[in-house]
Coordinates of C-alpha atoms in Angstrom, one line a residue:
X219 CA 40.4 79.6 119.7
X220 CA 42.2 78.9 122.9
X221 CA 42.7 75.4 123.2
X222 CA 43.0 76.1 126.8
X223 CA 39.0 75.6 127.4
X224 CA 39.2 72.3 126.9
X225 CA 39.6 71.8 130.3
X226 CA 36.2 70.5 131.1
X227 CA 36.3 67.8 128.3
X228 CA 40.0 66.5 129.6
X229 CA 38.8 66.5 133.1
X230 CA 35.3 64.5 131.8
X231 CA 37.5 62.3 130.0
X232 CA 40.1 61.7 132.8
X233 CA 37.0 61.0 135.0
X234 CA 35.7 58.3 133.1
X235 CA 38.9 56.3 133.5
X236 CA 39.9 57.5 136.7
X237 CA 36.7 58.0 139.0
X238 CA 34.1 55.8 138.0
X239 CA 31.8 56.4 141.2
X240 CA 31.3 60.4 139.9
X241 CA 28.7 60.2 137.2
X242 CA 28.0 63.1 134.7
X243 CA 24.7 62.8 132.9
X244 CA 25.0 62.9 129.0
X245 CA 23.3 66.6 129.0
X246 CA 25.4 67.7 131.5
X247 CA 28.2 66.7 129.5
X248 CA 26.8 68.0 126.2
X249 CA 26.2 71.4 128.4
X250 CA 30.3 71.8 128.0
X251 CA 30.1 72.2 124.1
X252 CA 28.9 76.0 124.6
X253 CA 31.4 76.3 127.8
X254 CA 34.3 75.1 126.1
X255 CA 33.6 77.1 122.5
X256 CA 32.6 80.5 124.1
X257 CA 35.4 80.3 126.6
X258 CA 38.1 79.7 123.5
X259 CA 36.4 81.9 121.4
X260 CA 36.8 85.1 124.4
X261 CA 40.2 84.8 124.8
X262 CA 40.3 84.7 120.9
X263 CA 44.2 86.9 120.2
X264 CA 44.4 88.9 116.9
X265 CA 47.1 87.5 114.5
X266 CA 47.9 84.7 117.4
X267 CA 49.5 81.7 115.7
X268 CA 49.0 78.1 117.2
X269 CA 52.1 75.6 116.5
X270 CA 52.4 71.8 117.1
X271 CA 54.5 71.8 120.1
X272 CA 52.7 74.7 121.8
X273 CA 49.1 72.6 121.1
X274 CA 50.5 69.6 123.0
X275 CA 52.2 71.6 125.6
X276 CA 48.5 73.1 125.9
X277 CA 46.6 69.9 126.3
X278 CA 49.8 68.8 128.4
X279 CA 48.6 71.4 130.5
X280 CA 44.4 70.3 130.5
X281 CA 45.7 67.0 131.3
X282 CA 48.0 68.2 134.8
X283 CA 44.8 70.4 135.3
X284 CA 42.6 68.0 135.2
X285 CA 44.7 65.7 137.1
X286 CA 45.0 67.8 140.0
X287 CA 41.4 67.6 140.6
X288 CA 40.9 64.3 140.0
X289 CA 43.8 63.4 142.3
X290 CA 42.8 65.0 144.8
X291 CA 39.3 63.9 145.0
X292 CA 41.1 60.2 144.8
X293 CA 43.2 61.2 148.3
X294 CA 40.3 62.2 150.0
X295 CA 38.1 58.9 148.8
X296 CA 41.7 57.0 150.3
X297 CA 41.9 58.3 153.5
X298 CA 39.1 60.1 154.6
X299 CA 40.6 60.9 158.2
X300 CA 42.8 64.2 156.1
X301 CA 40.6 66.7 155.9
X302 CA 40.4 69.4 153.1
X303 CA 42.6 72.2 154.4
X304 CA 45.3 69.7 156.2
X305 CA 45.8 68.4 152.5
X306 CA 46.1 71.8 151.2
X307 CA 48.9 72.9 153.9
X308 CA 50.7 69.8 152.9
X309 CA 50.7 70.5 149.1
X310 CA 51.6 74.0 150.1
X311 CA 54.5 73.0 152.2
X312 CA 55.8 70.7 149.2
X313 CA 55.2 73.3 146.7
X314 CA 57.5 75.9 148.7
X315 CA 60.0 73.6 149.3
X316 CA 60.3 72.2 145.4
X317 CA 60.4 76.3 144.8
X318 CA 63.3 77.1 147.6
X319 CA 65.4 74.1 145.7
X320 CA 64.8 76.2 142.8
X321 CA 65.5 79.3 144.0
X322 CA 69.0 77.7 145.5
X323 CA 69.7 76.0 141.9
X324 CA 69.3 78.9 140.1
X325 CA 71.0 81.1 142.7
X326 CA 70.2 84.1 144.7
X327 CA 71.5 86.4 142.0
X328 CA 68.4 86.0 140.1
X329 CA 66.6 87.6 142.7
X330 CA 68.6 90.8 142.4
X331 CA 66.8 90.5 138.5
X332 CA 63.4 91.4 140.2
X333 CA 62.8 95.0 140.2
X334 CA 59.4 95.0 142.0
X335 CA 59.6 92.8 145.0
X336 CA 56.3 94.4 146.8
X337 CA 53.8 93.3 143.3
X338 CA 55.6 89.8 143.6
X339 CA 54.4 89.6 147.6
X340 CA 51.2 90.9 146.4
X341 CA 51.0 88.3 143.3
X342 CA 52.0 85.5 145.3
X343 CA 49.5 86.5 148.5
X344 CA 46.6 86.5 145.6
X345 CA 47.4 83.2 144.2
X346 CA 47.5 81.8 147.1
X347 CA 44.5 83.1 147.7
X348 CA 43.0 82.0 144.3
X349 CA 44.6 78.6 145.2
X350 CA 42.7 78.6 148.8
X351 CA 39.5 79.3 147.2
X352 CA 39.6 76.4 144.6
X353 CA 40.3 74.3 146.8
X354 CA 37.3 74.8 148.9
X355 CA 35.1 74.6 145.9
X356 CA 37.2 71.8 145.1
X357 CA 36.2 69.9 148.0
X358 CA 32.4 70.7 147.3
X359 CA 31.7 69.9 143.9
X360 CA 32.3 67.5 141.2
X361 CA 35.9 67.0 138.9
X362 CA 33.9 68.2 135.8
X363 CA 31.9 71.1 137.7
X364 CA 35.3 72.1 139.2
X365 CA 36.5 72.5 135.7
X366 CA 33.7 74.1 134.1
X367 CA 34.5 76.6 137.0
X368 CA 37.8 77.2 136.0
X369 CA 36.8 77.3 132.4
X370 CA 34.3 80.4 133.1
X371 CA 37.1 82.2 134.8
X372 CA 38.7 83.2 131.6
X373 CA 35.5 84.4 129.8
X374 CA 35.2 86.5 133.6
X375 CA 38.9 87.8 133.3
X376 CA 38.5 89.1 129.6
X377 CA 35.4 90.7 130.2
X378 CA 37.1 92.1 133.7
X379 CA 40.0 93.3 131.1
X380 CA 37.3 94.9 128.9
X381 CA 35.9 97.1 131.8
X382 CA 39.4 98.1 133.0
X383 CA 41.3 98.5 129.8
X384 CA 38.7 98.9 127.2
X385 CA 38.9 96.9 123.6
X386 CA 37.5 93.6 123.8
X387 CA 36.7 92.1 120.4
X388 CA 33.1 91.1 119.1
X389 CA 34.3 87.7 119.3
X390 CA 35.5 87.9 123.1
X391 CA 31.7 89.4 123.9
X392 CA 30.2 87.1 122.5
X393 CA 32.5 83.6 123.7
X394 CA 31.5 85.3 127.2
X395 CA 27.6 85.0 126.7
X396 CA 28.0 81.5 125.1
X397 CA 30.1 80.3 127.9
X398 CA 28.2 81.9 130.2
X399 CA 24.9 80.3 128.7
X400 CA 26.7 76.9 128.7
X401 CA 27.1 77.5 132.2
X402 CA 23.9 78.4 133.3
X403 CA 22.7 75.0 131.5
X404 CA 25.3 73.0 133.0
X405 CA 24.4 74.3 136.3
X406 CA 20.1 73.6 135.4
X407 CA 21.3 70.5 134.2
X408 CA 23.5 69.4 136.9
X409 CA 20.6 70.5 139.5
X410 CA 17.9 68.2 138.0
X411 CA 20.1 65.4 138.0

């Protein structure tokens, strides 16, 4: 299982320490056991092999999720006169500059490696795309609902693969109906409270 759908359980965790004023109700947070499990279990890999250092790069990687969200939430709750997108520009600009210092590190000649500029415009225009649209969710909801978002993308994305390409496992079908159930009784859950 993907240790990757952990997500929801490092950003709960995370949020205990780090933003004590966002409460998640005890069934809300049992509601992530079927999330996390049925997310893992769809982007279960044949023959895939887990090793120590790739687990804690992994849950290196939950944690700077997790983080992200969590940050940002504490940003807005500091200054409340930046508004949602004006923080999102800024992180932008940062991000391109930390990638043109990159870029001139590594030197141009790597770009000459890329065979395919026009799917790199295209994969770059959709994840900053993807990018714009979490952050307007991110801005709306919770640090845990946020992540229980993100988890459900993968279950979405293997069972988008399974339409396209054909071959998902029994295990991937049925990780996406438990996620997805988890889901739904997050959500119920998250309404009532």
């Amino acid at each position: 299982m993907t240790v990757r759908a952990a997500e929801p359980v490092a950003t709960w965790l995370l949020g205990l320490l780090l933003l004590p004023n966002e409460k998640t109700s005890m069934n809300a947070v049992f509601c992530l056991i079927p999330i996390v499990l049925g997310a893992g279990l769809s982007a279960v890999a044949p023959g895939s092999n887990m090793t120590t250092s790739g687990f804690c790069l992994v849950m290196l990687c939950n944690v700077c999720f997790s983080l992200r969200t969590i940050v940002t939430k504490l940003l807005k709750s500091w200054n409340q006169d930046v508004d949602n997108y004006s923080l999102f520009l800024q992180l932008c600009i940062l991000g391109s500059v930390w990638q043109g210092i990159i870029l001139v590190t590594t030197g141009v000649e790597s770009l000459k490696q890329i065979v395919n500029i026009p799917i790199l415009l295209v994969n770059g225009l959709t994840f900053y795309l993807y990018l714009q649209l979490s952050w307007v969710v991110m801005s709306r909801v919770g640090a845990v609902t946020h992540s229980v978002c993100n988890s459900l993308r993968r279950p979405v994305i293997c069972a988008a693969g399974w339409f396209v390409f054909g071959g998902m496992t029994s295990e991937g079908v049925a990780g996406a109906l438990i996620a997805t159930a988890g889901t739904l009784l997050y959500a119920r859950e998250k309404r009532r409270t």
